[in-house]
């Protein structure tokens, strides 16, 4: 019989909360340092997400006395990334609407400059900018960012759960 005293959702709330705060603080520090627009440095957020997911899965593995199957390790990682994604959305909405409302305008200007550099015809630039305005709105961009964080976290969880499960080790010890 499986020990059910540890709720996965409650367990992952702590890790997801810490991960969400860490990614939000990292993004805020990047903005304050003037590196918020840099895609390369900004993608380091995913290193934080990977670290937090691994931390949650390993912590869960240590807290369980019975085997931790692949599905359990995956659930821990996926739920952790879900909480990180929700906090990312909340922070993104706050950032785009309160902290730095000019974020969208700067992103649109950068997109327009990049298109002009490619010598696109003006009507094509105008059409692309209409789509960019919709995507880079103060609501859509943070929500899409949070959803992409969740998707990336789920993919990461699929991979890291392979190494953090515990069933094989306990089966080998019993033999």
PDB file of C-alpha atoms in Angstrom:
ATOM      1  CA  UNK A   1       0.000   0.000   0.000  1.00  0.00           C
ATOM      2  CA  UNK A   2       1.337   3.415  -1.005  1.00  0.00           C
ATOM      3  CA  UNK A   3       2.004   6.056   1.620  1.00  0.00           C
ATOM      4  CA  UNK A   4      -0.350   8.965   0.781  1.00  0.00           C
ATOM      5  CA  UNK A   5       0.556  11.356   3.605  1.00  0.00           C
ATOM      6  CA  UNK A   6       2.402  13.653   1.188  1.00  0.00           C
ATOM      7  CA  UNK A   7       0.072  15.573  -1.112  1.00  0.00           C
ATOM      8  CA  UNK A   8       1.767  16.235  -4.447  1.00  0.00           C
ATOM      9  CA  UNK A   9      -0.082  19.515  -4.959  1.00  0.00           C
ATOM     10  CA  UNK A  10       0.811  20.801  -1.497  1.00  0.00           C
ATOM     11  CA  UNK A  11       4.371  19.560  -1.817  1.00  0.00           C
ATOM     12  CA  UNK A  12       4.915  21.202  -5.192  1.00  0.00           C
ATOM     13  CA  UNK A  13       3.309  24.479  -4.119  1.00  0.00           C
ATOM     14  CA  UNK A  14       6.367  25.260  -1.987  1.00  0.00           C
ATOM     15  CA  UNK A  15       8.819  24.455  -4.778  1.00  0.00           C
ATOM     16  CA  UNK A  16       6.742  26.148  -7.474  1.00  0.00           C
ATOM     17  CA  UNK A  17       6.345  29.232  -5.306  1.00  0.00           C
ATOM     18  CA  UNK A  18      10.079  29.466  -4.723  1.00  0.00           C
ATOM     19  CA  UNK A  19      10.741  28.872  -8.430  1.00  0.00           C
ATOM     20  CA  UNK A  20       8.174  31.454  -9.505  1.00  0.00           C
ATOM     21  CA  UNK A  21       9.616  34.032  -7.137  1.00  0.00           C
ATOM     22  CA  UNK A  22      13.167  33.221  -8.271  1.00  0.00           C
ATOM     23  CA  UNK A  23      12.315  33.609 -11.965  1.00  0.00           C
ATOM     24  CA  UNK A  24      10.357  36.799 -11.297  1.00  0.00           C
ATOM     25  CA  UNK A  25      13.171  38.318  -9.230  1.00  0.00           C
ATOM     26  CA  UNK A  26      15.704  37.313 -11.878  1.00  0.00           C
ATOM     27  CA  UNK A  27      13.600  39.016 -14.566  1.00  0.00           C
ATOM     28  CA  UNK A  28      13.253  42.115 -12.397  1.00  0.00           C
ATOM     29  CA  UNK A  29      17.020  42.273 -11.802  1.00  0.00           C
ATOM     30  CA  UNK A  30      17.612  41.923 -15.551  1.00  0.00           C
ATOM     31  CA  UNK A  31      15.213  44.794 -16.193  1.00  0.00           C
ATOM     32  CA  UNK A  32      16.898  46.994 -13.593  1.00  0.00           C
ATOM     33  CA  UNK A  33      20.321  46.161 -15.048  1.00  0.00           C
ATOM     34  CA  UNK A  34      19.126  47.109 -18.526  1.00  0.00           C
ATOM     35  CA  UNK A  35      19.360  43.548 -19.837  1.00  0.00           C
ATOM     36  CA  UNK A  36      15.614  42.879 -19.927  1.00  0.00           C
ATOM     37  CA  UNK A  37      15.442  43.070 -23.720  1.00  0.00           C
ATOM     38  CA  UNK A  38      18.349  40.636 -24.183  1.00  0.00           C
ATOM     39  CA  UNK A  39      16.990  37.268 -25.278  1.00  0.00           C
ATOM     40  CA  UNK A  40      20.169  35.348 -24.484  1.00  0.00           C
ATOM     41  CA  UNK A  41      20.435  36.468 -20.877  1.00  0.00           C
ATOM     42  CA  UNK A  42      16.663  36.230 -20.422  1.00  0.00           C
ATOM     43  CA  UNK A  43      16.684  32.586 -21.456  1.00  0.00           C
ATOM     44  CA  UNK A  44      18.675  31.829 -18.295  1.00  0.00           C
ATOM     45  CA  UNK A  45      15.260  31.775 -16.610  1.00  0.00           C
ATOM     46  CA  UNK A  46      14.877  28.269 -18.027  1.00  0.00           C
ATOM     47  CA  UNK A  47      18.035  27.203 -16.181  1.00  0.00           C
ATOM     48  CA  UNK A  48      16.284  28.304 -12.980  1.00  0.00           C
ATOM     49  CA  UNK A  49      13.164  26.347 -14.000  1.00  0.00           C
ATOM     50  CA  UNK A  50      15.235  23.204 -14.652  1.00  0.00           C
ATOM     51  CA  UNK A  51      16.977  23.578 -11.293  1.00  0.00           C
ATOM     52  CA  UNK A  52      13.731  24.048  -9.376  1.00  0.00           C
ATOM     53  CA  UNK A  53      12.059  21.077 -11.092  1.00  0.00           C
ATOM     54  CA  UNK A  54      15.034  18.846 -10.279  1.00  0.00           C
ATOM     55  CA  UNK A  55      15.067  20.140  -6.713  1.00  0.00           C
ATOM     56  CA  UNK A  56      11.350  19.355  -6.313  1.00  0.00           C
ATOM     57  CA  UNK A  57      11.676  15.861  -7.785  1.00  0.00           C
ATOM     58  CA  UNK A  58      14.731  14.976  -5.700  1.00  0.00           C
ATOM     59  CA  UNK A  59      13.149  16.428  -2.551  1.00  0.00           C
ATOM     60  CA  UNK A  60       9.983  14.388  -3.193  1.00  0.00           C
ATOM     61  CA  UNK A  61      12.054  11.278  -3.787  1.00  0.00           C
ATOM     62  CA  UNK A  62      13.831  11.771  -0.450  1.00  0.00           C
ATOM     63  CA  UNK A  63      10.560  12.307   1.409  1.00  0.00           C
ATOM     64  CA  UNK A  64       8.920   9.082   0.200  1.00  0.00           C
ATOM     65  CA  UNK A  65       9.794   5.758   1.799  1.00  0.00           C
ATOM     66  CA  UNK A  66       8.164   3.685  -0.918  1.00  0.00           C
ATOM     67  CA  UNK A  67       9.206   3.628  -4.571  1.00  0.00           C
ATOM     68  CA  UNK A  68       8.710   6.857  -6.501  1.00  0.00           C
ATOM     69  CA  UNK A  69       7.537   5.796  -9.929  1.00  0.00           C
ATOM     70  CA  UNK A  70       8.182   7.702 -13.145  1.00  0.00           C
ATOM     71  CA  UNK A  71       4.604   9.043 -13.095  1.00  0.00           C
ATOM     72  CA  UNK A  72       4.998  10.427  -9.582  1.00  0.00           C
ATOM     73  CA  UNK A  73       8.271  12.156 -10.445  1.00  0.00           C
ATOM     74  CA  UNK A  74       6.674  13.555 -13.608  1.00  0.00           C
ATOM     75  CA  UNK A  75       3.637  14.828 -11.667  1.00  0.00           C
ATOM     76  CA  UNK A  76       5.893  16.601  -9.190  1.00  0.00           C
ATOM     77  CA  UNK A  77       7.811  18.298 -12.004  1.00  0.00           C
ATOM     78  CA  UNK A  78       4.698  19.182 -13.996  1.00  0.00           C
ATOM     79  CA  UNK A  79       2.861  20.619 -10.979  1.00  0.00           C
ATOM     80  CA  UNK A  80       5.948  22.598  -9.992  1.00  0.00           C
ATOM     81  CA  UNK A  81       6.166  24.080 -13.490  1.00  0.00           C
ATOM     82  CA  UNK A  82       2.436  24.868 -13.374  1.00  0.00           C
ATOM     83  CA  UNK A  83       2.898  26.906 -10.203  1.00  0.00           C
ATOM     84  CA  UNK A  84       5.959  28.612 -11.701  1.00  0.00           C
ATOM     85  CA  UNK A  85       3.895  29.438 -14.799  1.00  0.00           C
ATOM     86  CA  UNK A  86       1.044  30.938 -12.780  1.00  0.00           C
ATOM     87  CA  UNK A  87       3.438  33.130 -10.801  1.00  0.00           C
ATOM     88  CA  UNK A  88       5.151  34.093 -14.069  1.00  0.00           C
ATOM     89  CA  UNK A  89       1.805  35.225 -15.499  1.00  0.00           C
ATOM     90  CA  UNK A  90       0.994  37.284 -12.400  1.00  0.00           C
ATOM     91  CA  UNK A  91       4.449  38.881 -12.417  1.00  0.00           C
ATOM     92  CA  UNK A  92       4.254  39.481 -16.181  1.00  0.00           C
ATOM     93  CA  UNK A  93       0.894  41.225 -15.886  1.00  0.00           C
ATOM     94  CA  UNK A  94       2.254  43.350 -13.063  1.00  0.00           C
ATOM     95  CA  UNK A  95       5.431  44.128 -14.995  1.00  0.00           C
ATOM     96  CA  UNK A  96       3.747  44.999 -18.315  1.00  0.00           C
ATOM     97  CA  UNK A  97       0.972  47.076 -16.722  1.00  0.00           C
ATOM     98  CA  UNK A  98       2.459  48.644 -13.568  1.00  0.00           C
ATOM     99  CA  UNK A  99       6.246  48.340 -13.253  1.00  0.00           C
ATOM    100  CA  UNK A 100       7.200  49.141 -16.861  1.00  0.00           C
ATOM    101  CA  UNK A 101       4.196  49.924 -19.081  1.00  0.00           C
ATOM    102  CA  UNK A 102       6.554  50.892 -21.943  1.00  0.00           C
ATOM    103  CA  UNK A 103       7.771  47.296 -22.377  1.00  0.00           C
ATOM    104  CA  UNK A 104       5.337  46.607 -25.207  1.00  0.00           C
ATOM    105  CA  UNK A 105       6.151  49.842 -27.031  1.00  0.00           C
ATOM    106  CA  UNK A 106       9.883  49.071 -26.890  1.00  0.00           C
ATOM    107  CA  UNK A 107       9.317  45.539 -28.146  1.00  0.00           C
ATOM    108  CA  UNK A 108       7.177  46.840 -31.023  1.00  0.00           C
ATOM    109  CA  UNK A 109       9.808  49.414 -31.958  1.00  0.00           C
ATOM    110  CA  UNK A 110      12.520  46.733 -31.939  1.00  0.00           C
ATOM    111  CA  UNK A 111      10.372  44.446 -34.120  1.00  0.00           C
ATOM    112  CA  UNK A 112       9.678  47.245 -36.582  1.00  0.00           C
ATOM    113  CA  UNK A 113      13.378  48.133 -36.776  1.00  0.00           C
ATOM    114  CA  UNK A 114      14.289  44.482 -37.393  1.00  0.00           C
ATOM    115  CA  UNK A 115      11.752  44.276 -40.227  1.00  0.00           C
ATOM    116  CA  UNK A 116      12.995  47.522 -41.773  1.00  0.00           C
ATOM    117  CA  UNK A 117      16.546  46.130 -41.654  1.00  0.00           C
ATOM    118  CA  UNK A 118      15.399  43.199 -43.777  1.00  0.00           C
ATOM    119  CA  UNK A 119      14.184  45.630 -46.475  1.00  0.00           C
ATOM    120  CA  UNK A 120      10.615  44.339 -46.391  1.00  0.00           C
ATOM    121  CA  UNK A 121       7.994  46.260 -48.370  1.00  0.00           C
ATOM    122  CA  UNK A 122       6.049  48.811 -46.270  1.00  0.00           C
ATOM    123  CA  UNK A 123       2.725  46.962 -46.674  1.00  0.00           C
ATOM    124  CA  UNK A 124       4.298  43.735 -45.416  1.00  0.00           C
ATOM    125  CA  UNK A 125       5.801  45.574 -42.432  1.00  0.00           C
ATOM    126  CA  UNK A 126       2.407  47.122 -41.700  1.00  0.00           C
ATOM    127  CA  UNK A 127       0.701  43.721 -41.820  1.00  0.00           C
ATOM    128  CA  UNK A 128       3.328  42.119 -39.570  1.00  0.00           C
ATOM    129  CA  UNK A 129       3.147  45.018 -37.107  1.00  0.00           C
ATOM    130  CA  UNK A 130      -0.626  44.546 -36.774  1.00  0.00           C
ATOM    131  CA  UNK A 131      -0.010  40.948 -35.679  1.00  0.00           C
ATOM    132  CA  UNK A 132       2.822  42.042 -33.384  1.00  0.00           C
ATOM    133  CA  UNK A 133       0.572  44.618 -31.676  1.00  0.00           C
ATOM    134  CA  UNK A 134      -1.917  41.894 -30.816  1.00  0.00           C
ATOM    135  CA  UNK A 135       0.745  39.493 -29.521  1.00  0.00           C
ATOM    136  CA  UNK A 136       2.692  42.136 -27.594  1.00  0.00           C
ATOM    137  CA  UNK A 137      -0.318  43.490 -25.737  1.00  0.00           C
ATOM    138  CA  UNK A 138      -0.018  43.925 -21.948  1.00  0.00           C
ATOM    139  CA  UNK A 139      -2.281  40.914 -21.354  1.00  0.00           C
ATOM    140  CA  UNK A 140      -1.470  38.467 -24.142  1.00  0.00           C
ATOM    141  CA  UNK A 141       2.338  38.576 -23.837  1.00  0.00           C
ATOM    142  CA  UNK A 142       2.501  37.674 -20.106  1.00  0.00           C
ATOM    143  CA  UNK A 143      -0.122  34.932 -20.492  1.00  0.00           C
ATOM    144  CA  UNK A 144       1.699  33.421 -23.470  1.00  0.00           C
ATOM    145  CA  UNK A 145       4.981  33.658 -21.550  1.00  0.00           C
ATOM    146  CA  UNK A 146       3.494  31.794 -18.588  1.00  0.00           C
ATOM    147  CA  UNK A 147       1.982  29.114 -20.823  1.00  0.00           C
ATOM    148  CA  UNK A 148       5.311  28.629 -22.608  1.00  0.00           C
ATOM    149  CA  UNK A 149       7.024  28.308 -19.223  1.00  0.00           C
ATOM    150  CA  UNK A 150       4.521  25.581 -18.265  1.00  0.00           C
ATOM    151  CA  UNK A 151       5.048  23.731 -21.547  1.00  0.00           C
ATOM    152  CA  UNK A 152       8.831  23.931 -21.202  1.00  0.00           C
ATOM    153  CA  UNK A 153       8.525  22.728 -17.602  1.00  0.00           C
ATOM    154  CA  UNK A 154       6.416  19.749 -18.631  1.00  0.00           C
ATOM    155  CA  UNK A 155       8.955  18.767 -21.288  1.00  0.00           C
ATOM    156  CA  UNK A 156      11.768  19.169 -18.757  1.00  0.00           C
ATOM    157  CA  UNK A 157       9.776  17.064 -16.257  1.00  0.00           C
ATOM    158  CA  UNK A 158       9.383  14.269 -18.798  1.00  0.00           C
ATOM    159  CA  UNK A 159      13.151  14.094 -19.115  1.00  0.00           C
ATOM    160  CA  UNK A 160      14.195  14.642 -15.499  1.00  0.00           C
ATOM    161  CA  UNK A 161      11.655  12.145 -14.135  1.00  0.00           C
ATOM    162  CA  UNK A 162      13.686   9.391 -15.770  1.00  0.00           C
ATOM    163  CA  UNK A 163      16.634  10.115 -13.505  1.00  0.00           C
ATOM    164  CA  UNK A 164      14.755  10.989 -10.331  1.00  0.00           C
ATOM    165  CA  UNK A 165      12.437   8.004 -10.021  1.00  0.00           C
ATOM    166  CA  UNK A 166      13.266   5.513  -7.315  1.00  0.00           C
ATOM    167  CA  UNK A 167      11.500   2.257  -8.203  1.00  0.00           C
ATOM    168  CA  UNK A 168      14.472   0.506  -9.829  1.00  0.00           C
ATOM    169  CA  UNK A 169      16.802   1.151  -6.887  1.00  0.00           C
ATOM    170  CA  UNK A 170      14.413  -0.311  -4.321  1.00  0.00           C
ATOM    171  CA  UNK A 171      13.621  -3.308  -6.513  1.00  0.00           C
ATOM    172  CA  UNK A 172      17.361  -4.024  -6.817  1.00  0.00           C
ATOM    173  CA  UNK A 173      17.859  -3.760  -3.026  1.00  0.00           C
ATOM    174  CA  UNK A 174      15.069  -6.269  -2.363  1.00  0.00           C
ATOM    175  CA  UNK A 175      16.576  -8.868  -4.730  1.00  0.00           C
TER     176      UNK A 175
END
